[in-house]
Each structure stands twice: as structure tokens, then as C-alpha cells.
PDB file of C-alpha atoms in Angstrom:
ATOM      1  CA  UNK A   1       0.000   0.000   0.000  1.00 66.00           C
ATOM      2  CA  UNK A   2       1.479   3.296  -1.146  1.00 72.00           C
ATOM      3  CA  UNK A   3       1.612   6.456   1.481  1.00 84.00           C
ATOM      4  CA  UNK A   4      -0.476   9.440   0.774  1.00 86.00           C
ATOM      5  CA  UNK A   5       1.435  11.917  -0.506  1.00 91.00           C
ATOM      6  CA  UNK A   6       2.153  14.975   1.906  1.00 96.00           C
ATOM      7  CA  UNK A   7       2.365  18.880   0.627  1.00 98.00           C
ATOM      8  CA  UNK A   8       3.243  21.952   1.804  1.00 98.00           C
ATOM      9  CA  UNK A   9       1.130  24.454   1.473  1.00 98.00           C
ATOM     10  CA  UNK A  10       2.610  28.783   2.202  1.00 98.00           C
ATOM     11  CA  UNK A  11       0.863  31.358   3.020  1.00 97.00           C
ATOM     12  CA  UNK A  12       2.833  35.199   3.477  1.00 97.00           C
ATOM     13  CA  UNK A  13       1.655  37.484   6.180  1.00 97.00           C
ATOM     14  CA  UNK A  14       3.203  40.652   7.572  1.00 97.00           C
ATOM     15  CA  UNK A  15       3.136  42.580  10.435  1.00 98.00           C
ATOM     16  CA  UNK A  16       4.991  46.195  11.584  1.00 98.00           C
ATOM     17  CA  UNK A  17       5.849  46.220  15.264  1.00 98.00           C
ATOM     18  CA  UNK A  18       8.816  48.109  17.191  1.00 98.00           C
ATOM     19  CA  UNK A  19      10.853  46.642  19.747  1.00 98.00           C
ATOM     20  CA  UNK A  20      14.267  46.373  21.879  1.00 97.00           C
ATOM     21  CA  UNK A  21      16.695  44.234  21.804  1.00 97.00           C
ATOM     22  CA  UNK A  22      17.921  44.605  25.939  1.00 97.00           C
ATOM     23  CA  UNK A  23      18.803  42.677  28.965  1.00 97.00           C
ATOM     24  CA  UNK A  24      17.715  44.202  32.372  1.00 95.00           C
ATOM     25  CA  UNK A  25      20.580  42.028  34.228  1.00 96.00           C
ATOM     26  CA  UNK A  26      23.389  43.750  32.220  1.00 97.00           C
ATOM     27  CA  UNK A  27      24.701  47.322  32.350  1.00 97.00           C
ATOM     28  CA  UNK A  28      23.996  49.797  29.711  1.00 96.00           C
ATOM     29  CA  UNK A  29      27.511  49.556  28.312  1.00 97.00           C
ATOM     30  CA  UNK A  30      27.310  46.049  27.388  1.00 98.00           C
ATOM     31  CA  UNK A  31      23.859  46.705  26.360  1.00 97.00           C
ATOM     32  CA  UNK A  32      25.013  48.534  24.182  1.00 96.00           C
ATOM     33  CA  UNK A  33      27.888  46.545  23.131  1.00 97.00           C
ATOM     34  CA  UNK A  34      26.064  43.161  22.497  1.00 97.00           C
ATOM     35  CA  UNK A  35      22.722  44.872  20.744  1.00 97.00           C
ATOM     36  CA  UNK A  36      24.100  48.076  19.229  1.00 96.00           C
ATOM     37  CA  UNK A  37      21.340  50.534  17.265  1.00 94.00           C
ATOM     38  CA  UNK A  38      18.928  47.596  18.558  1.00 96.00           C
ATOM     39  CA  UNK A  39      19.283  49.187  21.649  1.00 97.00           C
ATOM     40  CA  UNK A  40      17.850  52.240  21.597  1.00 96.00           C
ATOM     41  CA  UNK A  41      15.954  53.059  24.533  1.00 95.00           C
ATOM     42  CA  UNK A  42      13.120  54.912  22.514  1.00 96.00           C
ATOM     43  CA  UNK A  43      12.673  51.308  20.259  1.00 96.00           C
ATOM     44  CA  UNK A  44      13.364  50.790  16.604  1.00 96.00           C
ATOM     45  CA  UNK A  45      10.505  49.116  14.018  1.00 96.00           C
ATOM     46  CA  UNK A  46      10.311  46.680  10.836  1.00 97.00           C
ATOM     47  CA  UNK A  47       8.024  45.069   8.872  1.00 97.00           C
ATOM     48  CA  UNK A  48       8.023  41.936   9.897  1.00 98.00           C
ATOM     49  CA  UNK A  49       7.216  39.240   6.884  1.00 98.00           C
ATOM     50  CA  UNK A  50       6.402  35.597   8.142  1.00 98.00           C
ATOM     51  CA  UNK A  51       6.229  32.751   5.980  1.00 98.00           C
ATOM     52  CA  UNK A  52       3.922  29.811   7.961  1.00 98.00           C
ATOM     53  CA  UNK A  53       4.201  26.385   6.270  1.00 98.00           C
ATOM     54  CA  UNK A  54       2.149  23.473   6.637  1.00 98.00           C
ATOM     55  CA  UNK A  55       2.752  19.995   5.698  1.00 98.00           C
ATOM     56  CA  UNK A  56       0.074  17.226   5.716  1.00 98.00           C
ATOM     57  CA  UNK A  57      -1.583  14.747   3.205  1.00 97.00           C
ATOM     58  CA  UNK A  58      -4.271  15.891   0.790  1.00 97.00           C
ATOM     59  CA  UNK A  59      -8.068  15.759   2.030  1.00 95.00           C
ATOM     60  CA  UNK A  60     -10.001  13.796  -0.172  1.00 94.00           C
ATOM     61  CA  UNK A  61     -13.004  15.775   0.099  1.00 95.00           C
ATOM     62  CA  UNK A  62     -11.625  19.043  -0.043  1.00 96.00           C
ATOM     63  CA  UNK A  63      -8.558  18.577  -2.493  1.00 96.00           C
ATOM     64  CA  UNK A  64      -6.858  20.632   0.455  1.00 97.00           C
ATOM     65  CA  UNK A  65      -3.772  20.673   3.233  1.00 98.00           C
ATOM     66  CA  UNK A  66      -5.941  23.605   4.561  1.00 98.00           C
ATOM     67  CA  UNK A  67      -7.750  26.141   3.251  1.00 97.00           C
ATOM     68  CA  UNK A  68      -5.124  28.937   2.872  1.00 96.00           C
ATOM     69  CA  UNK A  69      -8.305  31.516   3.736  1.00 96.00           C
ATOM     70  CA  UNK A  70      -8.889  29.311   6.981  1.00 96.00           C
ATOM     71  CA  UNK A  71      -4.555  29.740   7.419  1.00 97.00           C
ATOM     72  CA  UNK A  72      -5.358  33.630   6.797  1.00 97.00           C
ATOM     73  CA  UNK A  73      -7.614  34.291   9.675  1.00 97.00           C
ATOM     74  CA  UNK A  74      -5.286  32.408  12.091  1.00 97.00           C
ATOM     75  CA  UNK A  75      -2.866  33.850  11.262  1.00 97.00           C
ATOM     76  CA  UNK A  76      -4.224  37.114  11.272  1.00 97.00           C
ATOM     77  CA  UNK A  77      -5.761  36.886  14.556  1.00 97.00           C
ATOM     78  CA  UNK A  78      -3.373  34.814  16.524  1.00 97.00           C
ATOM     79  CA  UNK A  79      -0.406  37.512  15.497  1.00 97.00           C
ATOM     80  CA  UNK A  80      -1.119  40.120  12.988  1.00 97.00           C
ATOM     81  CA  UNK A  81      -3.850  41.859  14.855  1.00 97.00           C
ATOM     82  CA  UNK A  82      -2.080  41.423  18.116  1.00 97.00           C
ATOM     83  CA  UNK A  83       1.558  42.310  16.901  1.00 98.00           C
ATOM     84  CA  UNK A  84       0.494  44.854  14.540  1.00 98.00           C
ATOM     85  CA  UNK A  85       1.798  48.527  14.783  1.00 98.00           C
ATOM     86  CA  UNK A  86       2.474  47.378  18.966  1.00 98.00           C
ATOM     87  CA  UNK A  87       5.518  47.771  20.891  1.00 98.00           C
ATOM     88  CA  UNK A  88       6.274  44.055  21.297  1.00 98.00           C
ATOM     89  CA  UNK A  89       8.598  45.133  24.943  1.00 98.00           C
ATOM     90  CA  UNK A  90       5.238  46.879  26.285  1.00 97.00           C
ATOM     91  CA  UNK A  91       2.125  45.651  24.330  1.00 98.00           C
ATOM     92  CA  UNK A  92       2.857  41.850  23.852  1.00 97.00           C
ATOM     93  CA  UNK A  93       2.481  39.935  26.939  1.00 97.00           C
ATOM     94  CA  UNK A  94       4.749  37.180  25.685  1.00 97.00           C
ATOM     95  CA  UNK A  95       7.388  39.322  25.393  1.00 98.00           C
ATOM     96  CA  UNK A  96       6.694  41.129  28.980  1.00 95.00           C
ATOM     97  CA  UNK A  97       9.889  38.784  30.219  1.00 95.00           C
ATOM     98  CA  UNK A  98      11.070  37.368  27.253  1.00 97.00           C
ATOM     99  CA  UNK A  99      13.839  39.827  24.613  1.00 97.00           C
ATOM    100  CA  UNK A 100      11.560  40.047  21.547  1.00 98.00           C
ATOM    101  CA  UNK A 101      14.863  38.893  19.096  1.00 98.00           C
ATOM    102  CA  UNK A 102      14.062  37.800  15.923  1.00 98.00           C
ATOM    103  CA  UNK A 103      14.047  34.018  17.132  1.00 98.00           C
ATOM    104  CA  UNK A 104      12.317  34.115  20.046  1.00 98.00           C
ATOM    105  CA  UNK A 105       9.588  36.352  18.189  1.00 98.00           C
ATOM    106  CA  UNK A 106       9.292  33.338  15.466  1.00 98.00           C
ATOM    107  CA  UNK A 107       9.378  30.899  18.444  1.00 98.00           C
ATOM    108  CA  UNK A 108       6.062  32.687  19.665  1.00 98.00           C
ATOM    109  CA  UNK A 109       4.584  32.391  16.610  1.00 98.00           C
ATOM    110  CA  UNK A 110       4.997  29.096  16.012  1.00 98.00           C
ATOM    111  CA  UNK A 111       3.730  28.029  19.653  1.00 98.00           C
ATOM    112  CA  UNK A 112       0.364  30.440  19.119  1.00 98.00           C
ATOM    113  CA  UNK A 113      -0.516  28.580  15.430  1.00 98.00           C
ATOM    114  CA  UNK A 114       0.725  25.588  16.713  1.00 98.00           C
ATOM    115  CA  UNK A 115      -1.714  25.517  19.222  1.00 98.00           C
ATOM    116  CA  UNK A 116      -4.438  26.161  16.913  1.00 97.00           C
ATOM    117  CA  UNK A 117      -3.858  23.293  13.997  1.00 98.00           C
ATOM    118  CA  UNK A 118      -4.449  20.325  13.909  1.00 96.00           C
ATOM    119  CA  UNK A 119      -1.792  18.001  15.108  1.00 96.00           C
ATOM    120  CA  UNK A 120      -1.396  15.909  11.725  1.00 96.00           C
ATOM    121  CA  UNK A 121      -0.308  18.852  10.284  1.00 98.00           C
ATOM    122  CA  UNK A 122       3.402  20.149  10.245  1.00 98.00           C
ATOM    123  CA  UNK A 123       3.927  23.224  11.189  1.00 98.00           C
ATOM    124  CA  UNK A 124       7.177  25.723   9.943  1.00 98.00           C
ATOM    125  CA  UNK A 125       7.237  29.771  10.553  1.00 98.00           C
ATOM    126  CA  UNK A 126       9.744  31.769   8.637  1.00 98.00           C
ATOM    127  CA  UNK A 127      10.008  35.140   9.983  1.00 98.00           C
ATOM    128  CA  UNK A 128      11.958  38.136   8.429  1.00 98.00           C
ATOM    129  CA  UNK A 129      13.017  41.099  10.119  1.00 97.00           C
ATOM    130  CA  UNK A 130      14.528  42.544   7.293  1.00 95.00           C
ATOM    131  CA  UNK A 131      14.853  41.537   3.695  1.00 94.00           C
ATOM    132  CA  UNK A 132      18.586  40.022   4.625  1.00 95.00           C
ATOM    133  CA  UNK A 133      17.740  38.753   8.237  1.00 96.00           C
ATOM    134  CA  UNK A 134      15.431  35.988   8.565  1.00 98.00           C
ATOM    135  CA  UNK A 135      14.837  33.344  11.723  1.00 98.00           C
ATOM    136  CA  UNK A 136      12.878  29.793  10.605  1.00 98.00           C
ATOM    137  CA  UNK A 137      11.180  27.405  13.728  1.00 98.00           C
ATOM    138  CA  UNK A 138      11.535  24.475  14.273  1.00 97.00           C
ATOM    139  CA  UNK A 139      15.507  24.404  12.297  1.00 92.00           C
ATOM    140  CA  UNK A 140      15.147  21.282  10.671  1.00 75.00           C
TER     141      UNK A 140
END
């Protein structure tokens, strides 16, 4: 008996959100010295571009993974709407205690859609912070 094949299925989303790259157990010198310009005590912003990938086999019924509109809305409301034009340091609660870096913002985002799927379906986030500088979750 042959396997049903699996596909990936993308879907792009973005999101602009300002934040600080600081640790409140070091000194402001090697603040500076680790995080540079992503330092700045008044913030700095991007537009964020995530890539969410999911893996499964084909529904039968459907001729889908998932319905890329039904990957839209979770998407959008599990991180656009609350990421969106917010100061992840002061407005995101997951990042109350937690530096909102590039990979521990795509580690987020992978726990909140993870969370929300299905768990036959593979789950991969791809997260840009700039056009050059991009974090992916889970690595392999």
C-alpha cells in the first residue's frame, strides 16, 4: 500500500511592530555593546514578513492541506492583529519577560498557530526582520 502523498502548502503574512533588543541584568555599556542601534531606549521598528508552512496529506473531500483563507484568519488573529503597529517590549504579553529577538519572536509564533492546527499537520514559521535577516522554527 502506497503512502499518501504529503504537501506543503505557504501562506505570506506581515506585520509592523517596534521593539528592543535589551537585557535588564546587564549594564547599559554592554547593552550597548552586544545589541548596538537595537538598543535604543526609545525602540526601533520593521516590517516583519512571516512565511507559515504546513505539511500534511491531501483531504479527499476538499482537495486541500488547509484552506489557505482558513490559514489567513489564524494567522491574522493569533499575530497580525495582536503584533500589529504594537511595541512588542510593552504591548505583547509574551514578550513582557522574554527579549523580543528575531528568534524568540518566530518561536512565539509558532507556539500560538501551533496551538491552533491540527496536530497531523506540520507546522514551519519563517520570519523576516529585514529583507537580509530571517529566523525559521523548528531548524530542521
Amino acid at each position: 500500500m502506497t503512502e499518501a502523498p504529503r504537501v506543503t502548502v505557504f501562506r505570506k503574512e506581515h506585520f509592523n511592530a517596534a521593539h528592543r533588543l535589551h537585557n535588564p541584568l546587564w549594564t547599559a555599556e554592554k547593552n550597548k555593546e552586544i545589541f548596538g542601534l537595537c538598543n535604543n531606549p526609545n525602540y526601533h521598528g520593521h516590517n516583519y514578513e512571516i512565511i507559515i508552512q504546513v505539511t500534511g496529506t491531501i483531504d479527499p473531500e476538499t482537495g486541500y492541506v488547509i484552506d489557505t483563507k482558513l490559514l489567513s484568519d489564524l494567522a491574522q488573529t493569533e499575530v497580525c492583529k495582536k503584533f500589529d503597529h504594537k511595541n512588542l517590549n510593552l504591548d505583547v504579553p509574551e514578550f513582557a519577560d522574554l527579549n523580543p529577538s528575531a528568534e524568540n519572536i518566530v518561536i512565539v509564533i509558532y507556539n500560538k498557530l501551533r496551538a491552533k492546527l491540527p496536530t497531523t499537520l506540520d507546522l514551519k514559521i519563517r520570519l523576516y526582520e529585514t529583507e537580509r535577516n530571517f529566523v525559521e522554527f523548528p531548524a530542521n
